[in-house]
Coordinates of C-alpha atoms and ligand atoms in Angstrom, one line a residue:
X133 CA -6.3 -5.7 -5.0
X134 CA -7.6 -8.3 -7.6
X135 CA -9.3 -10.3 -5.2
X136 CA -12.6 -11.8 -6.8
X137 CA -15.9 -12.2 -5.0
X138 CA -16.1 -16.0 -3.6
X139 CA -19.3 -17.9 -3.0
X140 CA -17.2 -18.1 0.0
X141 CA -16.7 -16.1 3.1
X142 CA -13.8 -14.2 3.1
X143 CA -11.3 -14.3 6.4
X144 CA -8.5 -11.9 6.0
X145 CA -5.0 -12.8 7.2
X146 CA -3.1 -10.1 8.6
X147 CA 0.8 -11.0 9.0
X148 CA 2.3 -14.0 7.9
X149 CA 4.1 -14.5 11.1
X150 CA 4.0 -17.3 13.5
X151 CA 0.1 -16.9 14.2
X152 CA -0.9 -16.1 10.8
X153 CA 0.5 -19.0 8.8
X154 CA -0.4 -21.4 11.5
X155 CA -4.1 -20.4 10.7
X156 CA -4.0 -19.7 7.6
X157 CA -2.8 -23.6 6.7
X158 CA -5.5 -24.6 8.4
X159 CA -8.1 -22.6 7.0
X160 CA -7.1 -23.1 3.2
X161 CA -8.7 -26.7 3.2
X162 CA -11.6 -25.2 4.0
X163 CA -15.0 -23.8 1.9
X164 CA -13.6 -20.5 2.5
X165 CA -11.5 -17.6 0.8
X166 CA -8.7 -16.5 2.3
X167 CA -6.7 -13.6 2.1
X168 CA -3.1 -13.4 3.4
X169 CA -1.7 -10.0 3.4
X170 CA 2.0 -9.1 4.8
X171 CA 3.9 -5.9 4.5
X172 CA 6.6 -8.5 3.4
X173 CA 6.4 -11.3 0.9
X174 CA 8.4 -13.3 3.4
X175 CA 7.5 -15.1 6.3
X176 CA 10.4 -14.5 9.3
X177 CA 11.8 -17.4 11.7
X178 CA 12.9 -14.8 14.5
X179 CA 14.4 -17.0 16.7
X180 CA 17.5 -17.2 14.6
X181 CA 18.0 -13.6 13.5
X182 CA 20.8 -13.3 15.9
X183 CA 22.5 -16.1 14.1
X184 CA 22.0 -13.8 10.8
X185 CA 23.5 -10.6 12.6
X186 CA 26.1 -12.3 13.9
X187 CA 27.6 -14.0 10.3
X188 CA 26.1 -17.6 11.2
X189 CA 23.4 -18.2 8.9
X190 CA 22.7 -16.2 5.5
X191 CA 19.1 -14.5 5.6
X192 CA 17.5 -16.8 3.0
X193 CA 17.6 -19.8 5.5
X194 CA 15.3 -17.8 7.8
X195 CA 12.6 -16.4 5.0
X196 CA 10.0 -18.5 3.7
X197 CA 8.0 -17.1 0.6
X198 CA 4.5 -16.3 1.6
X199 CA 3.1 -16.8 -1.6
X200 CA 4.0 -21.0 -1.2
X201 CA 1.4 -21.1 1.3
X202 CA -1.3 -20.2 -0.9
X203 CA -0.6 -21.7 -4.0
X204 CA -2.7 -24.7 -3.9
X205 CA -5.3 -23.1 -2.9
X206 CA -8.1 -22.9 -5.1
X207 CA -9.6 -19.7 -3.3
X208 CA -6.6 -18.6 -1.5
X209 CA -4.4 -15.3 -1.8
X210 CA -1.6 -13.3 -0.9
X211 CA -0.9 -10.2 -1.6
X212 CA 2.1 -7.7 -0.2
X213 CA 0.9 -4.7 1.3
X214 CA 0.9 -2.8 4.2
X215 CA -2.3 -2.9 6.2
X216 CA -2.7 1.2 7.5
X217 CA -6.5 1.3 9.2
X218 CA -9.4 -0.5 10.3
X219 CA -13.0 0.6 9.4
X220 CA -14.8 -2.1 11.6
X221 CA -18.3 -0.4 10.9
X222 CA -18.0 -1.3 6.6
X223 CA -15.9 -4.4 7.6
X224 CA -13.0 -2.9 5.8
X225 CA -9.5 -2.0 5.9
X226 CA -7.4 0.0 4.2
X227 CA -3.9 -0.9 2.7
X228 CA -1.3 0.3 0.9
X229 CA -2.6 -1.2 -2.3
X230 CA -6.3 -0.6 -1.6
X231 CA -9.3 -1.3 0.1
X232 CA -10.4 -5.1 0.9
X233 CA -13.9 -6.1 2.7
X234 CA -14.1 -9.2 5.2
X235 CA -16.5 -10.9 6.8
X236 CA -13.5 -12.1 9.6
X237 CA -10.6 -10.3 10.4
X238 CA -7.4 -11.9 11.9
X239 CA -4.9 -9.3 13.3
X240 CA -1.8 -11.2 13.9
X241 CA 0.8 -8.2 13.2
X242 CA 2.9 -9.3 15.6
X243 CA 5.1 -7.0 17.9
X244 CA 7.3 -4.0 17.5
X245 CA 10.6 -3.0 19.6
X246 CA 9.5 -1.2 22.9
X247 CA 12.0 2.0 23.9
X248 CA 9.8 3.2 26.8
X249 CA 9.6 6.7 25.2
X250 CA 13.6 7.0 25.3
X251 CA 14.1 8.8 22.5
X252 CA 17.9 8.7 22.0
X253 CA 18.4 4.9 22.2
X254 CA 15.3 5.1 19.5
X255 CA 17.9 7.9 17.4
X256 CA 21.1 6.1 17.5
X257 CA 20.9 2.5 18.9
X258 CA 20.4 -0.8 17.1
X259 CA 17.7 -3.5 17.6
X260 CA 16.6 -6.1 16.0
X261 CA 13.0 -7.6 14.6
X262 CA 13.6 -7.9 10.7
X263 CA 16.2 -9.5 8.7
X264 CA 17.1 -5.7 7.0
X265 CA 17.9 -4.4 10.9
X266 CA 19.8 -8.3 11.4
X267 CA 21.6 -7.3 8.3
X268 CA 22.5 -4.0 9.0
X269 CA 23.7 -5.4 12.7
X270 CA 26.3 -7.6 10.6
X271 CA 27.5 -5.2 8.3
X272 CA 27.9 -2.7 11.8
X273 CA 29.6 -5.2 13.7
X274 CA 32.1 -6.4 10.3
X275 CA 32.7 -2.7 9.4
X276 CA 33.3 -1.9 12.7
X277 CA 36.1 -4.7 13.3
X278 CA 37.5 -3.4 9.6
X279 CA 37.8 -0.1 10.9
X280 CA 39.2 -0.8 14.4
X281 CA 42.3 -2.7 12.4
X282 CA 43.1 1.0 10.6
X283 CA 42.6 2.8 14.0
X284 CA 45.7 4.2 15.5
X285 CA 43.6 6.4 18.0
X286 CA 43.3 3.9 20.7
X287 CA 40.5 5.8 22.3
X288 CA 38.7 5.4 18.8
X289 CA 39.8 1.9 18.4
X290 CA 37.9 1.1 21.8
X291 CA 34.9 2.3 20.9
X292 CA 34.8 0.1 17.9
X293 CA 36.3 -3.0 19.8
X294 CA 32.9 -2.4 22.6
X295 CA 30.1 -4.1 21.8
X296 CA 27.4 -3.4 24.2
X297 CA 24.0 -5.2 24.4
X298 CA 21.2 -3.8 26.8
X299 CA 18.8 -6.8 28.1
X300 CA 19.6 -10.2 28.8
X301 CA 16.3 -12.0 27.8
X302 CA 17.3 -14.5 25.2
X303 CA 17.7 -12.4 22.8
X304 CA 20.5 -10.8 24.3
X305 CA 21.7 -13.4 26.0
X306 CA 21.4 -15.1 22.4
X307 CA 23.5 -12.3 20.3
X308 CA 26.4 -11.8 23.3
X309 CA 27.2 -15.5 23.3
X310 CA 27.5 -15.1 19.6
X311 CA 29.5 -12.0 19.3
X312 CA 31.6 -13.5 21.6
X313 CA 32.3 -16.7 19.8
X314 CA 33.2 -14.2 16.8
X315 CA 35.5 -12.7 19.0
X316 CA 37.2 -16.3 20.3
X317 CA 37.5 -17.9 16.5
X318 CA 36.6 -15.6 13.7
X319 CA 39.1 -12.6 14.6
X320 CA 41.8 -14.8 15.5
X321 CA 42.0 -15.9 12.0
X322 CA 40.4 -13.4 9.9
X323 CA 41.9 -10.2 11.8
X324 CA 45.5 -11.0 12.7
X325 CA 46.1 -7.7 12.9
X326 CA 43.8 -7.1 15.9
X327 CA 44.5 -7.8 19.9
X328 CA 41.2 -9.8 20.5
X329 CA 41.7 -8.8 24.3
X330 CA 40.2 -5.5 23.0
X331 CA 37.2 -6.6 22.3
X332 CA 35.0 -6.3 24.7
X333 CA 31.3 -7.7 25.4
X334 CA 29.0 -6.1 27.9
X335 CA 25.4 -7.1 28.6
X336 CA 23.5 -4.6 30.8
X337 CA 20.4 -6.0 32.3
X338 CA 18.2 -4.0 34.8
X339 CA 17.3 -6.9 37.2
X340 CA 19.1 -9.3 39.5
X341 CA 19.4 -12.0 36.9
X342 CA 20.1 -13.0 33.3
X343 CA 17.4 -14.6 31.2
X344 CA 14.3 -13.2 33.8
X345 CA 11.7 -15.4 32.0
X346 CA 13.3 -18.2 32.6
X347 CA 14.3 -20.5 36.1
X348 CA 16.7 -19.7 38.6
X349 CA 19.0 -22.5 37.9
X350 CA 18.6 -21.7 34.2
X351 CA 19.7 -18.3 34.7
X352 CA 22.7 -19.0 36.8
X353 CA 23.9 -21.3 34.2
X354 CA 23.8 -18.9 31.7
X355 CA 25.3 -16.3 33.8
X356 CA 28.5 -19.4 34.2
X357 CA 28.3 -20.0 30.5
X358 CA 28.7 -16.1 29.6
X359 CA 31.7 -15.6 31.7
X360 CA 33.2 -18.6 30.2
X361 CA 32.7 -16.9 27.0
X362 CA 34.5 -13.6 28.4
X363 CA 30.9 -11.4 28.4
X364 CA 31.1 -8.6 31.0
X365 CA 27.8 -8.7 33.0
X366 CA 26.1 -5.8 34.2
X367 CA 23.3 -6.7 36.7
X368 CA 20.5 -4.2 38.4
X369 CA 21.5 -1.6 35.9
X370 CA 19.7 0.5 33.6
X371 CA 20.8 2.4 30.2
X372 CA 19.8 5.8 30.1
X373 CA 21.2 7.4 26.7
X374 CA 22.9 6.4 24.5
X375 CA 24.2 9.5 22.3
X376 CA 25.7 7.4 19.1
X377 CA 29.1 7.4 21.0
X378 CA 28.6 6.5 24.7
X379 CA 26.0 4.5 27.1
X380 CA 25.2 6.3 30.2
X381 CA 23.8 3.9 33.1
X382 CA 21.9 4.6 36.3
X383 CA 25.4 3.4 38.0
X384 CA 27.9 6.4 39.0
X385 CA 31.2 5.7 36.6
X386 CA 29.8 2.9 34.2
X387 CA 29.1 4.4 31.2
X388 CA 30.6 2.5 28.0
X389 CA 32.1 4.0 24.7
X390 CA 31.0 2.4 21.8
X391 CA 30.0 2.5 18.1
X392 CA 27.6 -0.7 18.9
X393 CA 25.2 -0.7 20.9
X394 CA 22.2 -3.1 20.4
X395 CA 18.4 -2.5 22.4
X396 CA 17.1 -6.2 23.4
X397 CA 15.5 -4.7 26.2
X398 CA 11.7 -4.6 25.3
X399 CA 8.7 -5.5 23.1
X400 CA 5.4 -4.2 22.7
X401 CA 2.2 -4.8 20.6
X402 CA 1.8 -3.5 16.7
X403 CA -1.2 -2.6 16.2
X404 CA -3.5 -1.3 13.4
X405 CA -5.3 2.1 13.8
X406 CA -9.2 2.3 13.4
X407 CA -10.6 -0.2 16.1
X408 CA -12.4 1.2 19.6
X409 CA -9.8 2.6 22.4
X410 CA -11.2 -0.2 24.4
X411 CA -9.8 -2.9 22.3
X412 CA -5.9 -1.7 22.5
X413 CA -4.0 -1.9 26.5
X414 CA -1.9 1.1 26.8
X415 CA 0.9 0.7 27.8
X416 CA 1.4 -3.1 25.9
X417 CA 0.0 -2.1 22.6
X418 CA -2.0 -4.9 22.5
X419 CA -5.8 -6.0 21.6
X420 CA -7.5 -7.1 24.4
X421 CA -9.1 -10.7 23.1
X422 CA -11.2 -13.1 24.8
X423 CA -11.0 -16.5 25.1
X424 CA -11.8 -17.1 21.8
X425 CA -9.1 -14.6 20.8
X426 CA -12.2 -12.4 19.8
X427 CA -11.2 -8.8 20.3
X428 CA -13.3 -6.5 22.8
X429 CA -15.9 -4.8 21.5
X430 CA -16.3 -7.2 18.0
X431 CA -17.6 -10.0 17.1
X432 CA -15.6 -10.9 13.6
X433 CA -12.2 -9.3 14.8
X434 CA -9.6 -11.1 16.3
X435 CA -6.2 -11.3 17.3
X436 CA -3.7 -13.9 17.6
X437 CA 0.0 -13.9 18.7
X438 CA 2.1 -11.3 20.2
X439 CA -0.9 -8.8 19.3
X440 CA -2.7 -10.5 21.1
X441 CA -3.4 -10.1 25.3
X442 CA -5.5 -12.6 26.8
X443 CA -5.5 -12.4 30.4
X444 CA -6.0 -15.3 32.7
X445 CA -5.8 -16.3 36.6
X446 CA -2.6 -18.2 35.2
X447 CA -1.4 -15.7 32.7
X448 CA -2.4 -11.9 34.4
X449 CA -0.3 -10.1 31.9
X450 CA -1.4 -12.1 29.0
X451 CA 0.4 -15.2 27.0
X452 CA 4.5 -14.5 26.8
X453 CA 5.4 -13.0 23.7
X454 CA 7.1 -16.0 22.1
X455 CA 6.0 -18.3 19.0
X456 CA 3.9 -21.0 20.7
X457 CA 1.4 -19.6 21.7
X458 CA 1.0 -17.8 18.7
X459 CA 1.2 -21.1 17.2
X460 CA -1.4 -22.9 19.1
X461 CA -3.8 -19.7 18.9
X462 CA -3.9 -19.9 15.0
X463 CA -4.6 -23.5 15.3
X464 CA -7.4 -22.8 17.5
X465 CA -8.6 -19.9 15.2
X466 CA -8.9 -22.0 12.4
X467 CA -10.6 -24.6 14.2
X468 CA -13.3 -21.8 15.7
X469 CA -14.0 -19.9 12.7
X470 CA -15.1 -23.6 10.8
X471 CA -17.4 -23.8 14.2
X472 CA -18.6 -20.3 13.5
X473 CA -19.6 -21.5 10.0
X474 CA -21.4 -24.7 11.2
X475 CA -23.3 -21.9 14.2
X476 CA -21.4 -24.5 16.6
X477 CA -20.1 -23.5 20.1
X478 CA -16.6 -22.2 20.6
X479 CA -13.4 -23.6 22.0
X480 CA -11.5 -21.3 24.3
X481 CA -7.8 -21.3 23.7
X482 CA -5.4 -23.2 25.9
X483 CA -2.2 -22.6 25.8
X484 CA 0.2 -25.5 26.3
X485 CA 3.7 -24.4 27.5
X486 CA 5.9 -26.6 25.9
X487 CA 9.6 -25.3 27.7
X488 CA 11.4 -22.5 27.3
X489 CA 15.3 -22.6 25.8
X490 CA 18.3 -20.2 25.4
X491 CA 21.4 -20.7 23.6
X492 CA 24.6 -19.3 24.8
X493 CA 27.2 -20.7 22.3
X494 CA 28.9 -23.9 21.2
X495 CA 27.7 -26.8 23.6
X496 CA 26.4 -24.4 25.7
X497 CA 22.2 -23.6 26.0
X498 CA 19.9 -24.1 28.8
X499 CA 16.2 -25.5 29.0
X500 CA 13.5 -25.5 31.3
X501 CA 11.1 -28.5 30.4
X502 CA 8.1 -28.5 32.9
X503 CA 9.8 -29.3 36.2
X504 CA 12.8 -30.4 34.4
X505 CA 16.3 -27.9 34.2
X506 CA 19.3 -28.7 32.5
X507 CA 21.9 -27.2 30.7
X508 CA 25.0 -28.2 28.2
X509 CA 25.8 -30.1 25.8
X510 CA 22.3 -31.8 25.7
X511 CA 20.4 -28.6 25.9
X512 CA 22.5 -27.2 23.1
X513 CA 21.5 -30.4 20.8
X514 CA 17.9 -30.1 21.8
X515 CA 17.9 -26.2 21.3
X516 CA 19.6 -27.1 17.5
X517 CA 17.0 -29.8 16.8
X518 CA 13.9 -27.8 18.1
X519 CA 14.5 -25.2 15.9
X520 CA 15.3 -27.0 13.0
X521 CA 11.8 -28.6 13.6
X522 CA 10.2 -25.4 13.9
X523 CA 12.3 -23.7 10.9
X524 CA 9.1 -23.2 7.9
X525 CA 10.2 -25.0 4.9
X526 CA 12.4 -27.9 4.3
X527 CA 15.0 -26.1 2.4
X528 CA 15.5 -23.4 5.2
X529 CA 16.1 -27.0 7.4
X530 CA 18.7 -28.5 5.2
X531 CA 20.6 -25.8 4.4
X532 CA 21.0 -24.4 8.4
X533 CA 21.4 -28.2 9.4
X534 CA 24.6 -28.3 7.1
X535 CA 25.6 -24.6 7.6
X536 CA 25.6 -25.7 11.5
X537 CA 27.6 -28.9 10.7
X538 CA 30.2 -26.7 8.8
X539 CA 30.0 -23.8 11.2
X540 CA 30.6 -26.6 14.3
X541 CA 33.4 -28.6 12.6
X542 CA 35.4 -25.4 11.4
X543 CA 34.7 -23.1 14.1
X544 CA 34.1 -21.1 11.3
X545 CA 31.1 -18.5 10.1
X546 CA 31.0 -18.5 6.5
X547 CA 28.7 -15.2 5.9
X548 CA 30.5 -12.8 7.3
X549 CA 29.7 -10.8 4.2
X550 CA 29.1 -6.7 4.0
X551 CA 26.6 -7.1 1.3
X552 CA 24.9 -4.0 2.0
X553 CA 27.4 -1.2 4.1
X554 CA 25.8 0.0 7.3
X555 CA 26.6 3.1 6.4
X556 CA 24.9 4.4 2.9
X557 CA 22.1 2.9 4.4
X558 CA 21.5 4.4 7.4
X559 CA 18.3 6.5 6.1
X560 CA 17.0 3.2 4.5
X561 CA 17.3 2.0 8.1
X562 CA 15.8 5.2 9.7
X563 CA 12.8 4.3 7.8
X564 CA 12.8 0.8 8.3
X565 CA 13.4 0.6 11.6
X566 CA 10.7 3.1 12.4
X567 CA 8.0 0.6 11.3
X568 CA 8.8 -1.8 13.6
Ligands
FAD900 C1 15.2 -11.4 18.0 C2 14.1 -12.3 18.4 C3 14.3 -13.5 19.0 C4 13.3 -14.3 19.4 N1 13.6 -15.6 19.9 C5 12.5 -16.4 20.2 C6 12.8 -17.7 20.6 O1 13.9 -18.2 20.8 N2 11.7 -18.5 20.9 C7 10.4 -18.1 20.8 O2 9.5 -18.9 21.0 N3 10.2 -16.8 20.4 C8 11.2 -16.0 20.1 N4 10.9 -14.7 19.7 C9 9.5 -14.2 19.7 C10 8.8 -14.8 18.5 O3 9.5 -14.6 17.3 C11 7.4 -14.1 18.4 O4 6.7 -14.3 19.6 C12 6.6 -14.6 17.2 O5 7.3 -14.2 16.0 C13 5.2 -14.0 17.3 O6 4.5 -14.4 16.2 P1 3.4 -13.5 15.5 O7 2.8 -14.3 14.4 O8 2.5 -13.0 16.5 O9 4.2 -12.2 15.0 P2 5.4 -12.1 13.9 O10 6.1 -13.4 13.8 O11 6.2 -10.9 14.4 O12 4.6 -11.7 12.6 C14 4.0 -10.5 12.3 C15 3.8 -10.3 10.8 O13 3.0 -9.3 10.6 C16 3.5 -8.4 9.6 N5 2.9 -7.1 9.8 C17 2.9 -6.4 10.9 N6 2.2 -5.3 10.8 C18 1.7 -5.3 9.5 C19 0.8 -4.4 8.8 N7 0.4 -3.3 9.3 N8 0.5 -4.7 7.5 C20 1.0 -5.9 7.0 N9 1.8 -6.7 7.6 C21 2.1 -6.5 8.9 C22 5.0 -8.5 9.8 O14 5.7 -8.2 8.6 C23 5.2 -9.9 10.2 O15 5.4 -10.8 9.1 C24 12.0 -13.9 19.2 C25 11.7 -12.6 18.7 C26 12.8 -11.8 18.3 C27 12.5 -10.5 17.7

């Protein structure tokens, strides 16, 4: 790997997501060497990926290189590979480009889309956790409409005009309102040749409400705000199969035709093989940590963001799987391992929940703020600024805060782009999409 032996102790990074950078920023000012590995050599801002599917951003405003975190570092490293096993008993692991020892380990690997063993959604449906899969979402949902306009088969031409999207946590709620705002100003324009009152937009969600994380009031806004957009709800229901050409439900007579469908319905853990059965929770795929985000069984191991499951009286099924708290747990990583250098005592994690938002289109998002709920126009600015905030690196802010400017003013998306056909690269995907 071409990692030199330090004077240092050596904490491995793995994943540059949320949870990993946030440590690893911290730790690189310190007498340590650190080690940053990612199966990518870019760090992902997931939050907007729907924004990237749906023609609104390019992909570049929503990477940042890893390697520009470790550059100043005197004793810091990155290097692109794919971490494949633990072997906690040498303090090793095993990669795609060799074998690295640690004194600490730091799994933060993030989550992988959940299917609940259905098999044929997992064949022939879409989802959505990288920019390739975001990519190959656009080029589906472009091609599709391109098709569609050369359709005379109208049974044909309704499949492609059906956009279905299973799960209305923000993520779906997220993609439909964007689809439909597609539908309301790009087609008009670009595809004068289509009857946009085809186009339908369904979002099939298996409990009583959109947005379940979120309030009540929250989620009855964004119910109003979908309809406005012309979204079809489907409430209480729950796919079944989707065979590449139609959706079955649970609900006699609403099954959907469609050459789109999109799986926002569930996430679970990604772990790395090797460590003790005791450490992974079935059925969430996650390490069971501590406190100190220490993971069961080991004292140098630990995980940190969606990998990780720390359960408390407050949170009983762990920390939600969103980037604060895998934030705030690499801060106070970094802040614990210096502590396990100086043989100090540790500081358990808290997690402070700073809101939850949802965007549903133009002027239209929702936030809950501690007791506060609103929705709107003022949510929508708030939603806009907060993520710029959060976006990593100042280019990736400039160029979404103008491409939003331009994209607000025109009612316009400029990338709606098929850079890469959906189609010669379905195996690509296949493989892909299997990792994650
Ligand atoms: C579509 C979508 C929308 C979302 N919207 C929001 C939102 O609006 N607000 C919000 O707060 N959260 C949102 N989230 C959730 C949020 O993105 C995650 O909670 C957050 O990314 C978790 O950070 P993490 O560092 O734990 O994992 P990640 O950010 O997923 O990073 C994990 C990293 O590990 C790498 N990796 C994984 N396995 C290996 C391996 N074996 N070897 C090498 N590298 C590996 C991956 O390449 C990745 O870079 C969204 C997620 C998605 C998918």
């Amino acid at each position: 790997m071409n990692i030199p032996i330090s004077e240092n102790p050596r904490v491995v990074i793995v994943g540059g997501g949320f949870a990993g950078i946030s440590l690893a920023k911290h730790l690189l000012k310190e007498k340590l060497q650190v080690v940053l590995l990612d199966r990518n050599n870019y760090h992902t801002f997931q939050p907007l990926l729907y924004q990237v599917s749906t023609s609104g951003l390019e992909p570049d405003s929503i990477a940042y290189p890893l390697r520009k975190i470790t550059r100043h570092s005197k004793d810091g490293y990155f290097r692109l590979a794919e971490v494949q096993q633990i072997v906690p008993e040498e303090n090793l692991i095993k990669t795609s480009i060799g074998d690295l020892t640690y004194d600490y380990l730091v799994l933060a690997t993030g989550s992988k889309t959940n299917f609940f063993g259905n098999e044929s959604i997992e064949e022939h449906g879409m989802w959505m956790k990288t920019i390739p899969q975001a990519l190959n979402i656009r080029s589906l949902i472009l091609e599709n409409l391109e098709q569609a306009v050369i359709t005379e088969d109208p049974v044909k031409r309704k499949a492609l005009l059906n956009f279905v999207v299973a799960g209305a946590g923000p993520t779906g709620v997220e993609l439909c309102g964007a689809i439909a705002e597609v539908r309301n100003h790009i087609v008009p324009r670009d595809f004068r040749d289509l009857d946009t009152n085809e186009i339908q937009i369904h979002l099939i969600e298996g409990l009583d409400r959109v947005l379940p994380p979120m309030s009540e009031k929250a989620s009855e806004k964004a119910y109003k705000f979908l309809k406005e957009l012309g979204v079809e709800i489907h409430l209480n229901t729950m796919v079944q199969e989707y065979n590449g050409e139609t959706v079955t439900t649970n609900k006699e007579g609403l099954n959907f035709k469609t050459a789109t469908f999109i799986w926002a319905a569930g996430v679970a853990g990604a772990p790395v093989e090797g460590l003790n059965a005791s450490a992974v929770v079935d059925k969430a795929d996650r390490y069971e940590v501590n406190v100190f985000n220490q993971v069961t069984g080991y004292e140098n191991i630990f995980a940190i963001g969606d990998i990780a499951l720390m359960r408390n009286e407050k949170y009983p099924k762990g920390h939600p799987m969103v980037a604060q708290p895998a934030i705030q747990q690499g801060r106070n990583l970094a802040k614990n391992i210096k502590r396990l250098l100086k043989k100090e005592e540790l500081v358990p994690f808290e997690y402070n929940d700073k809101g939850t938002m949802a965007t549903v289109g133009r002027n239209k998002a929702v936030v809950d703020l501690g007791k506060m709920r609103f929705g709107g126009f003022f949510a929508w600015f708030l939603w806009m600024f907060i993520h710029l905030y959060f976006l990593v690196g100042f280019r990736n802010r400039i160029v979404t805060f103008f491409n939003w400017i331009y994209n607000y003013v025109n009612y316009d998306k400029a990338s709606r782009l098929i850079i890469r056909p959906f189609k010669s690269n379905k195996k690509n995907l296949e493989v892909d999409q299997k990792k994650v």
